[in-house]
Coordinates of C-alpha atoms and ligand atoms in Angstrom, one line a residue:
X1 CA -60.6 8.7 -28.2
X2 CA -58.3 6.3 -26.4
X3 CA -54.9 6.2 -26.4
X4 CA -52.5 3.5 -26.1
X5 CA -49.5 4.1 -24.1
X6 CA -47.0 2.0 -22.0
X7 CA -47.6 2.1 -18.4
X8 CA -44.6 3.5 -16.7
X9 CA -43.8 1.6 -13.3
X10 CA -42.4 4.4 -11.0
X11 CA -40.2 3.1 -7.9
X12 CA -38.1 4.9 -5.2
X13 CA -35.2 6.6 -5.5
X14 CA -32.7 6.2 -3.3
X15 CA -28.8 6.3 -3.2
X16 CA -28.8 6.1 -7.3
X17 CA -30.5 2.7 -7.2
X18 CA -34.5 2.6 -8.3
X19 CA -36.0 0.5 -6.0
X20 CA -38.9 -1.9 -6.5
X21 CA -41.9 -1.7 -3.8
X22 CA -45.6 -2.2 -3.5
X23 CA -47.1 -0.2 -6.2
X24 CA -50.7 1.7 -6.7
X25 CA -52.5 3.0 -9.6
X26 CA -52.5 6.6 -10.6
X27 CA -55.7 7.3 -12.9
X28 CA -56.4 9.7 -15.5
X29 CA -58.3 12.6 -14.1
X30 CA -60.4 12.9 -17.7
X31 CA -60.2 9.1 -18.2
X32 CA -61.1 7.6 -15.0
X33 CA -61.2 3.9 -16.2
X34 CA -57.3 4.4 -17.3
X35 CA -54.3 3.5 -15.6
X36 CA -51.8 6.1 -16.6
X37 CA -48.6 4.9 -14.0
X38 CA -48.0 2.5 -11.3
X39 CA -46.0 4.5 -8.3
X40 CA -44.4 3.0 -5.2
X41 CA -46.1 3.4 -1.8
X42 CA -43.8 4.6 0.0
X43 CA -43.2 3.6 3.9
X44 CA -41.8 5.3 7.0
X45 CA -38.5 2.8 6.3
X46 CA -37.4 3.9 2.5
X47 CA -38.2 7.7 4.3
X48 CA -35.4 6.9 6.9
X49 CA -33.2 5.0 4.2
X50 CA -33.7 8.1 1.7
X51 CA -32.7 10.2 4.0
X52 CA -29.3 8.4 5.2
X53 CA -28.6 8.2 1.6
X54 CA -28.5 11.9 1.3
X55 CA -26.6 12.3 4.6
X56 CA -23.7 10.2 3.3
X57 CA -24.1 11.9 0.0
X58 CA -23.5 15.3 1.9
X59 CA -20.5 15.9 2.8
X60 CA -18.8 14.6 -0.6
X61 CA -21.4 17.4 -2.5
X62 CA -20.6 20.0 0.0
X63 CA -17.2 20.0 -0.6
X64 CA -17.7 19.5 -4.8
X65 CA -16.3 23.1 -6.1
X66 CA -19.4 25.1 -6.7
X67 CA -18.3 25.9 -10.6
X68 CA -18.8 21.7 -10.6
X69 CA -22.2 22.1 -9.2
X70 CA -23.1 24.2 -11.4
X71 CA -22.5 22.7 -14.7
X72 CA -24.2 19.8 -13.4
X73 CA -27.5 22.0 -13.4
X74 CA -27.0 23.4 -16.5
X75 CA -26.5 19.6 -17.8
X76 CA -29.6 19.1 -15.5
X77 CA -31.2 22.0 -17.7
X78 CA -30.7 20.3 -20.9
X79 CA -32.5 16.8 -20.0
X80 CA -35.1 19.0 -18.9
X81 CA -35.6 20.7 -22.0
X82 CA -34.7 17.2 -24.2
X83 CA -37.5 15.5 -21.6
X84 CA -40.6 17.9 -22.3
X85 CA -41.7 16.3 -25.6
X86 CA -41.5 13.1 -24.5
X87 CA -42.9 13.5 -20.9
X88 CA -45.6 16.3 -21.1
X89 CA -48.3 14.0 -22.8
X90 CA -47.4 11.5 -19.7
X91 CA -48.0 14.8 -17.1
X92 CA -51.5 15.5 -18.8
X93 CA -52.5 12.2 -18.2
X94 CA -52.1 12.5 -14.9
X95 CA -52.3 16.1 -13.8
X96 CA -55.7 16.6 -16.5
X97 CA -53.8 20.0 -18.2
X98 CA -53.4 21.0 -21.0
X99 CA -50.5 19.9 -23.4
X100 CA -48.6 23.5 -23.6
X101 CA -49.4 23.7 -19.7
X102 CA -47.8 20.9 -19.2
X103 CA -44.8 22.0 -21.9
X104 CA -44.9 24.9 -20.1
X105 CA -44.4 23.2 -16.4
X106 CA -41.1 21.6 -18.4
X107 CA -40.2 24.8 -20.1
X108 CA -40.2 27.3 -16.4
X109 CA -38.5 24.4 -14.6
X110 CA -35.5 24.5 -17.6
X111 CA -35.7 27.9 -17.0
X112 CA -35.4 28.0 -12.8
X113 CA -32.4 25.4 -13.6
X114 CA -31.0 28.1 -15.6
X115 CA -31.3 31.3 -14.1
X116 CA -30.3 29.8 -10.1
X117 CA -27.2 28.5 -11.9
X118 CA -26.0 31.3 -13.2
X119 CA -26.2 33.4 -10.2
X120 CA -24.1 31.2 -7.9
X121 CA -21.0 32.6 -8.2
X122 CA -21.7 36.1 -7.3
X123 CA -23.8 34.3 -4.3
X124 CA -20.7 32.5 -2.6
X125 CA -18.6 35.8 -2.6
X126 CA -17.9 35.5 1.0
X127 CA -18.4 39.2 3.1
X128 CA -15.3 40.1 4.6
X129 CA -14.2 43.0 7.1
X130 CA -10.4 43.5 7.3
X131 CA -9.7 46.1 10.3
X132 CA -6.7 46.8 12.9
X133 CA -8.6 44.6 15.6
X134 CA -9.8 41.9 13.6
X135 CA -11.0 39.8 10.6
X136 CA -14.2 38.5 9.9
X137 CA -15.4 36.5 6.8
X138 CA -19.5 35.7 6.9
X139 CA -19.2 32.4 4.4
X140 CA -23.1 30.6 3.3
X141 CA -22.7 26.8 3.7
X142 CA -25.2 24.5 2.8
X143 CA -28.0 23.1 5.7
X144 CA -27.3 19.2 4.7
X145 CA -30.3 17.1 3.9
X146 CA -33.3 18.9 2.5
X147 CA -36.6 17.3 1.9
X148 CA -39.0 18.8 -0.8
X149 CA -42.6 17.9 -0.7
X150 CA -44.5 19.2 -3.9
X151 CA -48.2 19.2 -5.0
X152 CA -49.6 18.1 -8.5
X153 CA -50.4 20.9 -10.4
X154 CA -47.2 21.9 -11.9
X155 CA -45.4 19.4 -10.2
X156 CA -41.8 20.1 -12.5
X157 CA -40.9 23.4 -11.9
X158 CA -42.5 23.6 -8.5
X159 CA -39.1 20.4 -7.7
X160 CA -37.5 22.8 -9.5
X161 CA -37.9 25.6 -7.2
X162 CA -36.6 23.2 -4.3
X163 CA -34.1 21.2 -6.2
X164 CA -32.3 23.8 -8.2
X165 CA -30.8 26.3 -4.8
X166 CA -30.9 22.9 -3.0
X167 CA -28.4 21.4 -5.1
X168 CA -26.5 24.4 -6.2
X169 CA -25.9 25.3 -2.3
X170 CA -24.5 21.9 -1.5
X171 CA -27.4 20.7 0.1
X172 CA -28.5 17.1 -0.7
X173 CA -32.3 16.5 -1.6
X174 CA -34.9 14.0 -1.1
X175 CA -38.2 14.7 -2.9
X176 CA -41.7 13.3 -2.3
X177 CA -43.9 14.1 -5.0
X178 CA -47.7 14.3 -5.0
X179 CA -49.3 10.2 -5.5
X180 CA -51.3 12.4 -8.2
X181 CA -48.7 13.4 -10.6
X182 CA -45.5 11.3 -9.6
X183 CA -44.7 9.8 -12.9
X184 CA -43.6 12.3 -15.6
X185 CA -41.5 14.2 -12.7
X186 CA -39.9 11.2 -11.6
X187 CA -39.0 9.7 -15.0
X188 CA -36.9 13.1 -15.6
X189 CA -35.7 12.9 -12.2
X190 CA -34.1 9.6 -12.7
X191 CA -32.2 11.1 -15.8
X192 CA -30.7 13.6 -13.6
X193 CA -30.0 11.8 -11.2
X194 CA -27.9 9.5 -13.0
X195 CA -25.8 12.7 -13.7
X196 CA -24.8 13.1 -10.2
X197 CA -22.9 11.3 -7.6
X198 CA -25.8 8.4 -5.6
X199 CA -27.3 9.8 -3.2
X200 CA -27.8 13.8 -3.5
X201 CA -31.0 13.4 -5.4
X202 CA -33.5 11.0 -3.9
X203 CA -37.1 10.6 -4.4
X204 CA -39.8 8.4 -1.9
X205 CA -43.4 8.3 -3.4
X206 CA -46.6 8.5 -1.3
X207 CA -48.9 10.1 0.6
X208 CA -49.2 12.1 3.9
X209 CA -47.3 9.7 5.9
X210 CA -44.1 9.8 3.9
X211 CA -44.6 13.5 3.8
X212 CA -44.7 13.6 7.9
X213 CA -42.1 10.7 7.9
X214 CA -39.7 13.4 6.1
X215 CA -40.4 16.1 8.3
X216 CA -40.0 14.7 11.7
X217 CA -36.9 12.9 10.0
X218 CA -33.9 14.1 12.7
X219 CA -31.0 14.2 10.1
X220 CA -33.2 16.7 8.0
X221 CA -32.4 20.2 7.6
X222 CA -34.5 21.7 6.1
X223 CA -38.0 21.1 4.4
X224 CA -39.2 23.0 1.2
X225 CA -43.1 22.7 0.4
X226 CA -45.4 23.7 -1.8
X227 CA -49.1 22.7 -0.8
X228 CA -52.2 23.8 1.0
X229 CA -52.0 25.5 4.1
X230 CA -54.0 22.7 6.0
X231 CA -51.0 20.4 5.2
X232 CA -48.4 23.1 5.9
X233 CA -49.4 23.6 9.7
X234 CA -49.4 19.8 9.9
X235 CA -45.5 20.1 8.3
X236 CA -44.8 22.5 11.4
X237 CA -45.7 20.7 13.7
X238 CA -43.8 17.5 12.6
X239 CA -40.5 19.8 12.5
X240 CA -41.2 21.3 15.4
X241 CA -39.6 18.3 17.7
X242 CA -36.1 19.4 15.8
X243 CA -36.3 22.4 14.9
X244 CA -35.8 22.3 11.2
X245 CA -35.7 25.8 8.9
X246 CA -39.1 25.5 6.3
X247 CA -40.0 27.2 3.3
X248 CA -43.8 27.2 2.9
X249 CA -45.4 27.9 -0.3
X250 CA -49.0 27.6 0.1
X251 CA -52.2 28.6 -1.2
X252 CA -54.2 31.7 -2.6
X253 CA -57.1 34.3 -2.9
X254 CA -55.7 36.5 -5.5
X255 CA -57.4 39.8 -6.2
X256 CA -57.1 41.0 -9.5
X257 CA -58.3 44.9 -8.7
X258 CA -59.5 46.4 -12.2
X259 CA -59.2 50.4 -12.1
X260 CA -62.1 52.8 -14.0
X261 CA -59.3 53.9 -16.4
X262 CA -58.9 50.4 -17.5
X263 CA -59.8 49.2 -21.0
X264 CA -62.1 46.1 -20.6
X265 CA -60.8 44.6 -23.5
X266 CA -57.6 44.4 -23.0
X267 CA -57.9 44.0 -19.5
X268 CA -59.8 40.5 -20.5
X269 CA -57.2 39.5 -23.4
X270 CA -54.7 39.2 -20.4
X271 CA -56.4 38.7 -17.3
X272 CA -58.3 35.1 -18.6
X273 CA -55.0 33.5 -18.9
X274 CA -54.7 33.9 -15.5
X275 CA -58.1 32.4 -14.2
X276 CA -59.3 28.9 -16.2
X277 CA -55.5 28.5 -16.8
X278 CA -55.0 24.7 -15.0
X279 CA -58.6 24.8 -14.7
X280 CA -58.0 27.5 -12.2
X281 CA -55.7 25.0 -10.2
X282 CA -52.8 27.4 -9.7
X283 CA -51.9 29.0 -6.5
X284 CA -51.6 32.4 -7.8
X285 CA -54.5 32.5 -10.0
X286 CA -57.0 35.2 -10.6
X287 CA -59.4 34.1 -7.8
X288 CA -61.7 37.4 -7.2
X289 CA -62.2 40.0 -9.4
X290 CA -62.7 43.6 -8.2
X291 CA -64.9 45.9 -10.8
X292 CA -65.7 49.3 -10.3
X293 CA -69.7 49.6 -10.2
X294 CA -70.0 52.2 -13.0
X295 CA -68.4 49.8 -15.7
X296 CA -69.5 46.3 -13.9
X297 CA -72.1 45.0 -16.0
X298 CA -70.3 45.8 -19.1
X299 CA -67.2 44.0 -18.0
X300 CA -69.0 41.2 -16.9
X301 CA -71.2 40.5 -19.8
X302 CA -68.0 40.8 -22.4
X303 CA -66.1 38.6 -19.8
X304 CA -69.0 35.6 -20.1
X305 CA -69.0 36.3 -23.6
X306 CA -65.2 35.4 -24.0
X307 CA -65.7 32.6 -21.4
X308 CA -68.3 31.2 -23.5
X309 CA -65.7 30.3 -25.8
X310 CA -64.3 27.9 -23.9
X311 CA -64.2 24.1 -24.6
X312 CA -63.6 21.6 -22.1
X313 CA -62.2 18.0 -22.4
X314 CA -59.3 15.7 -22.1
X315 CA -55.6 17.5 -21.8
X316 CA -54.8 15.6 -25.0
X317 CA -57.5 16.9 -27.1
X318 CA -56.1 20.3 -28.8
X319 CA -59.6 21.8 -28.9
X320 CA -59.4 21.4 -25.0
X321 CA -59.1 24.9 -23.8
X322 CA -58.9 23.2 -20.2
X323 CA -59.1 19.8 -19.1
X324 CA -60.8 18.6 -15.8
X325 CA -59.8 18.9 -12.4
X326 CA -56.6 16.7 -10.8
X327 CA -58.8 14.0 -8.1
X328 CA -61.9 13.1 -6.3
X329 CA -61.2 15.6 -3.6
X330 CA -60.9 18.4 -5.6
X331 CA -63.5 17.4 -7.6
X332 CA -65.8 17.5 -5.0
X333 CA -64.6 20.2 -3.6
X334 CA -65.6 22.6 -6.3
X335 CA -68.5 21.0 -6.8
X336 CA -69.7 21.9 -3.4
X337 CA -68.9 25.1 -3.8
X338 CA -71.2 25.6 -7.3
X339 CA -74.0 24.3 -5.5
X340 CA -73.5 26.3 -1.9
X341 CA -73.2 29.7 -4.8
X342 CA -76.0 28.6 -6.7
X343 CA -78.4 28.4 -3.8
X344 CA -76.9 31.9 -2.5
X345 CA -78.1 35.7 -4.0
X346 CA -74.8 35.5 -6.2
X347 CA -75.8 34.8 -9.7
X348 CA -73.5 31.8 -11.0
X349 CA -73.3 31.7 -14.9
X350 CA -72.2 28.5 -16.4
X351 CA -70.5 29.0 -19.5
X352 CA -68.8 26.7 -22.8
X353 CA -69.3 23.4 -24.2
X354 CA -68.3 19.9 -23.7
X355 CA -65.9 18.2 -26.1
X356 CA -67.0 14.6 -25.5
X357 CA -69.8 15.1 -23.3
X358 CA -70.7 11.3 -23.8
X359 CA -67.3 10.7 -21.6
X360 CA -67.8 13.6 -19.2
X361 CA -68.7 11.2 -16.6
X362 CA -65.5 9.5 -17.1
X363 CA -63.2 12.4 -15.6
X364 CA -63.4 15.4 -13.4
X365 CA -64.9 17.8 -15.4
X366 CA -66.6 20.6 -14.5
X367 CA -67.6 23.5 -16.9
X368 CA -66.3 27.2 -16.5
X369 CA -68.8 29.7 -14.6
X370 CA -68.6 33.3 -13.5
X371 CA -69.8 34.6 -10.2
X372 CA -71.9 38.0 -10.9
X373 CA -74.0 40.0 -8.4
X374 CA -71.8 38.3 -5.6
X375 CA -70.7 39.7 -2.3
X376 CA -67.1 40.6 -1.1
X377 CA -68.0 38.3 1.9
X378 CA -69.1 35.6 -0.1
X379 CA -68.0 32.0 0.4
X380 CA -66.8 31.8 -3.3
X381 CA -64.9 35.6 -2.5
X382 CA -63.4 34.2 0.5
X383 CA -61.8 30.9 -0.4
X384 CA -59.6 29.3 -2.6
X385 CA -61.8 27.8 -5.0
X386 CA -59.4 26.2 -7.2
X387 CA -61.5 25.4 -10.1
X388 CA -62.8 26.5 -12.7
X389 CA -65.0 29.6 -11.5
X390 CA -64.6 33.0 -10.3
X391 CA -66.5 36.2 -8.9
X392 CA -67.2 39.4 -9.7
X393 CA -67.5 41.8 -7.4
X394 CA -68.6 45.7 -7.4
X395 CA -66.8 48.1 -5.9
X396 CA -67.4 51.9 -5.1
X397 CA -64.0 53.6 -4.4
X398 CA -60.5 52.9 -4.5
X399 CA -60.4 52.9 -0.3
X400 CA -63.1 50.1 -0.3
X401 CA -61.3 48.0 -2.6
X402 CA -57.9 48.2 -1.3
X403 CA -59.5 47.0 1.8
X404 CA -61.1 44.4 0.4
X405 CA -58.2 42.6 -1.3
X406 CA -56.1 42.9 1.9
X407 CA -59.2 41.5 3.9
X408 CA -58.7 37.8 4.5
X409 CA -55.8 35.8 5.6
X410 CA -53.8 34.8 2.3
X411 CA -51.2 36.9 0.5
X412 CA -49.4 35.2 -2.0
X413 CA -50.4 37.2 -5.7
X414 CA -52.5 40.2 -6.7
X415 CA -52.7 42.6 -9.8
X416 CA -54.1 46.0 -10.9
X417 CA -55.8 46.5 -14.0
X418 CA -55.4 50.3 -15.5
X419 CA -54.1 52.3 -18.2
X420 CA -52.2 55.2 -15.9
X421 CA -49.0 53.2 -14.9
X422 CA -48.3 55.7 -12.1
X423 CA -52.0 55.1 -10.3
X424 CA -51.3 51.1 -11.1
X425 CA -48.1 51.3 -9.2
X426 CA -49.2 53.2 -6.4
X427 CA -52.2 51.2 -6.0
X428 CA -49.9 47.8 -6.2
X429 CA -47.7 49.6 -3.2
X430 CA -51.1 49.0 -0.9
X431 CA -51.6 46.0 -1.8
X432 CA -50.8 43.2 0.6
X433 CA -48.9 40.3 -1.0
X434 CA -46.0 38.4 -1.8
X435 CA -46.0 39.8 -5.9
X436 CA -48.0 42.6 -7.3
X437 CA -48.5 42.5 -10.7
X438 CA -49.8 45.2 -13.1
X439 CA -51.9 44.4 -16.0
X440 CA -50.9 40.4 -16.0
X441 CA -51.2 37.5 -13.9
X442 CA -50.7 34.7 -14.6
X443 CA -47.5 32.4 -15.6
X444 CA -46.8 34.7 -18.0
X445 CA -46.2 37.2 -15.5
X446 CA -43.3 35.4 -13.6
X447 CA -39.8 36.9 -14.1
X448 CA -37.3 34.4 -12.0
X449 CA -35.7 38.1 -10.8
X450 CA -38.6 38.5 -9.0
X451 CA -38.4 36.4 -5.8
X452 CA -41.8 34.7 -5.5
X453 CA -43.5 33.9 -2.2
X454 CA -46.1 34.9 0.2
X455 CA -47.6 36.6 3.0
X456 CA -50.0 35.9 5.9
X457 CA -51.2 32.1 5.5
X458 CA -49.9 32.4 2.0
X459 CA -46.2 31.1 3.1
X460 CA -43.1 31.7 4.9
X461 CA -40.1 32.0 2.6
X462 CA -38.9 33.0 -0.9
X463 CA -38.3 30.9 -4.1
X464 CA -36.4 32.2 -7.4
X465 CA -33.3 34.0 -7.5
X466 CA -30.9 35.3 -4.8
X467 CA -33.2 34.8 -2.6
X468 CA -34.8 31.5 -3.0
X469 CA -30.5 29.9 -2.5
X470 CA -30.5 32.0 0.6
X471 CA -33.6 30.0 1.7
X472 CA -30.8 26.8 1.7
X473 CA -27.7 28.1 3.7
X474 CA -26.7 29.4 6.7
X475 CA -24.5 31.9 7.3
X476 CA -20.9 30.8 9.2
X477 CA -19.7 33.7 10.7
X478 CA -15.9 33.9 11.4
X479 CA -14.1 36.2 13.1
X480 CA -9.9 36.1 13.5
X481 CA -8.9 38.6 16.6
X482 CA -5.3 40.4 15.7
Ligands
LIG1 P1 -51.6 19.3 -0.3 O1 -51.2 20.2 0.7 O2 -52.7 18.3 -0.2 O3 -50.3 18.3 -0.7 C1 -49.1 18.8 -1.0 C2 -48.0 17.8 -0.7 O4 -48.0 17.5 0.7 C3 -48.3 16.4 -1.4 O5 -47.1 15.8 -1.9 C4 -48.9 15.6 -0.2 O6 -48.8 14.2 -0.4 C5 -48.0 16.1 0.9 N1 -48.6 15.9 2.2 C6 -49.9 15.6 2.6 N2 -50.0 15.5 3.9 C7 -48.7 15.7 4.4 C8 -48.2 15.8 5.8 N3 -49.0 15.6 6.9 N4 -46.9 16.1 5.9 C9 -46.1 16.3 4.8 N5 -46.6 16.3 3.6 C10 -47.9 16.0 3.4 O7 -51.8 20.1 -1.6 P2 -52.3 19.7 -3.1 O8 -53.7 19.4 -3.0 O9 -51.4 18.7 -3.6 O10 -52.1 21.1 -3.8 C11 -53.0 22.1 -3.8 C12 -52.6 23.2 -2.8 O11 -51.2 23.6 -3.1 C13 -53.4 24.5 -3.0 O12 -53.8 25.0 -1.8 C14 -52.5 25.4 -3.7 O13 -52.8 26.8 -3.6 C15 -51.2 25.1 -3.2 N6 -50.1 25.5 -4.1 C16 -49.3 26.5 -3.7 C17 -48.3 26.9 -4.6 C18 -47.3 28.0 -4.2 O14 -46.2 28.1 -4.8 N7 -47.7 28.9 -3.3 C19 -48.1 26.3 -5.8 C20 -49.0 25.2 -6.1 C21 -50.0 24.8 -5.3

């Protein structure tokens, strides 16, 4: 099963002009011998002449009546939308989803667009004090040039979550998108960015040193990331020198905490959406599972039963339940963790089939599994796998288990599983996290009012809504003595 498709060249973007540069391969993750894009490697010099782009850009998109700004995200909205059919298949072949994940990545970004745009009005409303001594006026303006660094996994609406109170703020943008899914995002990028004026949307391609280039960058602002939290101390550090505001949005060890009111069911009818979803490569996924002791083995068995469902193969194949993990490192990553639980006293359970097992060897596949008999101290309890497994673990009381989801040092999602919606939410209040969900988690669970983020070494920051524009201005304070 091959398919034939033109091989998009991806260049720089930079002050409206796509520039031409040294370009690399990006491979299909579930068709290793293919070359799926060609994407600019980016240097230190198209960071610095990205960036002064933007900086002239500034001042003209600064001073662009908001209202103006806004249309041109709802315009941005729209090739969004009109891009999905066309790019998604492009974004499974190089992030290895899914087709409706990667639909779906087109389909929340349209949506962030949307929903920030609408609520910029309101957010501009100046706050004003009018007294016999004095008026003050506390007015947001925008930082000036922000650079967004985004990962591969749902690389469109995670730019989305940057670009969208970026631009809307009067901020100008430069993006650097992960070498492992550049092209699909780009190729919309370059649509919208013919919609504005050169210069407020640039993109630079590569890897870690175009990322640092950015960040140590003196004329920017402000740096929005989504990424491990490895590469976000290493972003700290490199605006540290100037002193730059950051929004960090960062990995995961999501409890899902199932009560012993909960109906196993239709606890599992929701809950597996939100763990082999992406092949379990999303930051707030299901990544340990809590089960009271009393109903543990009967929750795990129908759990490996529904898991055993599963098919795995290329993103493009629509028997594909999941398709196989983004790159090497990953790859190996998860790998090493199978073997390190396999030789433990967890019991790892590998489940599903193979679609075209004669090519498995030909991507980064890996099967699902599920963790039983496995401690709460447990290598695979403790990290972020982010693949395609997950552990059970028993618990005795409700005390033990709160502790135990707030043990550790992430904090960005979490649910509760019950049927007493009281209990659920007065469980979710103890939780320690950025969201709290009850009885979902997974995409479906977003709501863009909800401002999304983390705690601990999960992030520092807020995206969606009210919240995720305040993340791009500062506030000018004014005060007029009488
Ligand atoms: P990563 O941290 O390796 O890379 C993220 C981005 O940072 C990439 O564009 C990369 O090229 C760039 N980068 C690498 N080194 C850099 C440096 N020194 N300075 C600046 N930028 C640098 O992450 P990844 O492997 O692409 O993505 C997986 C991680 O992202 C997981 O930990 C996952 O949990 C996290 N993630 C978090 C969220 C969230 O919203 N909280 C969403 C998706 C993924």
């Amino acid at each position: 099963m091959t398919t034939q498709i033109a091989v998009p060249q991806i260049g720089h973007l930079i002050g409206g002009e796509t520039t031409a540069a040294d370009l690399r391969d990006v491979h299909d993750p579930g068709r290793l011998d293919e070359v799926v894009a060609q994407v600019a490697v980016g240097t230190a010099d198209d960071v610095d002449r990205a960036v002064r782009a933007a900086h002239a850009a500034f001042p003209g998109w600064r001073d662009t009546p908001a209202a103006e700004r806004v249309q041109k995200l709802m315009a941005a909205a729209d090739i969004l939308a009109g891009s999905g059919e066309e790019l998604a298949p492009q974004l499974v072949r190089e992030h290895g989803g899914v087709l409706w994940e990667a639909q779906t990545d087109f389909g929340l970004g349209t949506g962030v667009l949307q929903h920030t745009a609408s609520l910029v009005e309101e957010f501009f409303r100046p706050t004003q004090f009018d007294d016999e001594q004095s008026f003050i006026s506390v007015e947001k303006v925008p930082r000036g040039v922000v650079a967004a660094i985004v990962p591969w996994n749902m690389p469109v609406v995670l730019t989305m979550m940057k670009l969208a109170p970026a631009l809307a703020t009067g901020n100008t943008l430069v993006l650097k998108p992960s070498p492992f899914a550049p092209g699909a995002l780009t190729l919309a990028l370059q649509k919208i960015a013919a919609i504005l004026p050169p210069g407020v949307l640039n993109v630079v391609h590569g890897e870690g040193d175009v990322g640092a280039a950015l960040c140590s960058h003196p004329l920017v602002r402000k740096v929005g990331f989504t990424g491990g939290t490895a590469t976000a101390q290493k972003v700290v550090e490199a605006t540290a020198s100037t002193i730059k505001n950051v929004t960090l949005e960062l990995g995961g060890n999501d409890p899902a905490i199932v009560l012993d009111d909960a109906d196993i069911d239709g606890t599992l009818d929701r809950m597996l959406k939100g763990v082999y979803t992406r092949t379990g490569q999303i930051c707030f996924a299901v990544k340990r599972i809590y089960v009271p002791r009393g109903m543990y083995d009967r929750f795990a068995d129908a759990m490996c039963d529904r898991v055993d469902q599963y098919a795995v193969g290329h993103g493009l194949d629509p028997e594909a339940s999941f398709g196989p993990l983004n790159n090497e490192a990953q790859f190996k990553k998860v790998l090493d963790l199978l073997d390190r639980t396999r030789n433990s006293s967890a019991k790892l359970v590998q489940l599903g089939r193979k679609l075209d097992a004669s090519s498995w060897d030909n991507g980064y596949y890996v099967l699902p599994h599920v963790v039983r008999d496995v401690e709460h101290t447990a290598p695979v309890s403790c990290e972020e796998q982010f693949g395609p497994l997950v552990p059970l673990i028993a618990y005795d009381d409700e005390e033990q288990v709160i502790t135990w989801a707030n043990d550790g040092e992430y904090g960005l999602g979490s649910s509760v599983w019950t049927t007493d919606p009281d209990r659920g939410l007065a469980v979710a209040r103890r939780v320690e996290a950025g969201s709290t969900f009850i009885n979902t988690h997974s995409f479906d669970s977003l709501d863009l009012r909800m401002p999304f983020g983390g705690i601990k070494q999960s992030g520092i920051g807020r995206e969606f809504g009210t919240a995720g524009l305040a993340e791009y201005v500062e506030e000018h304070a004014i005060r007029r003595l009488k």
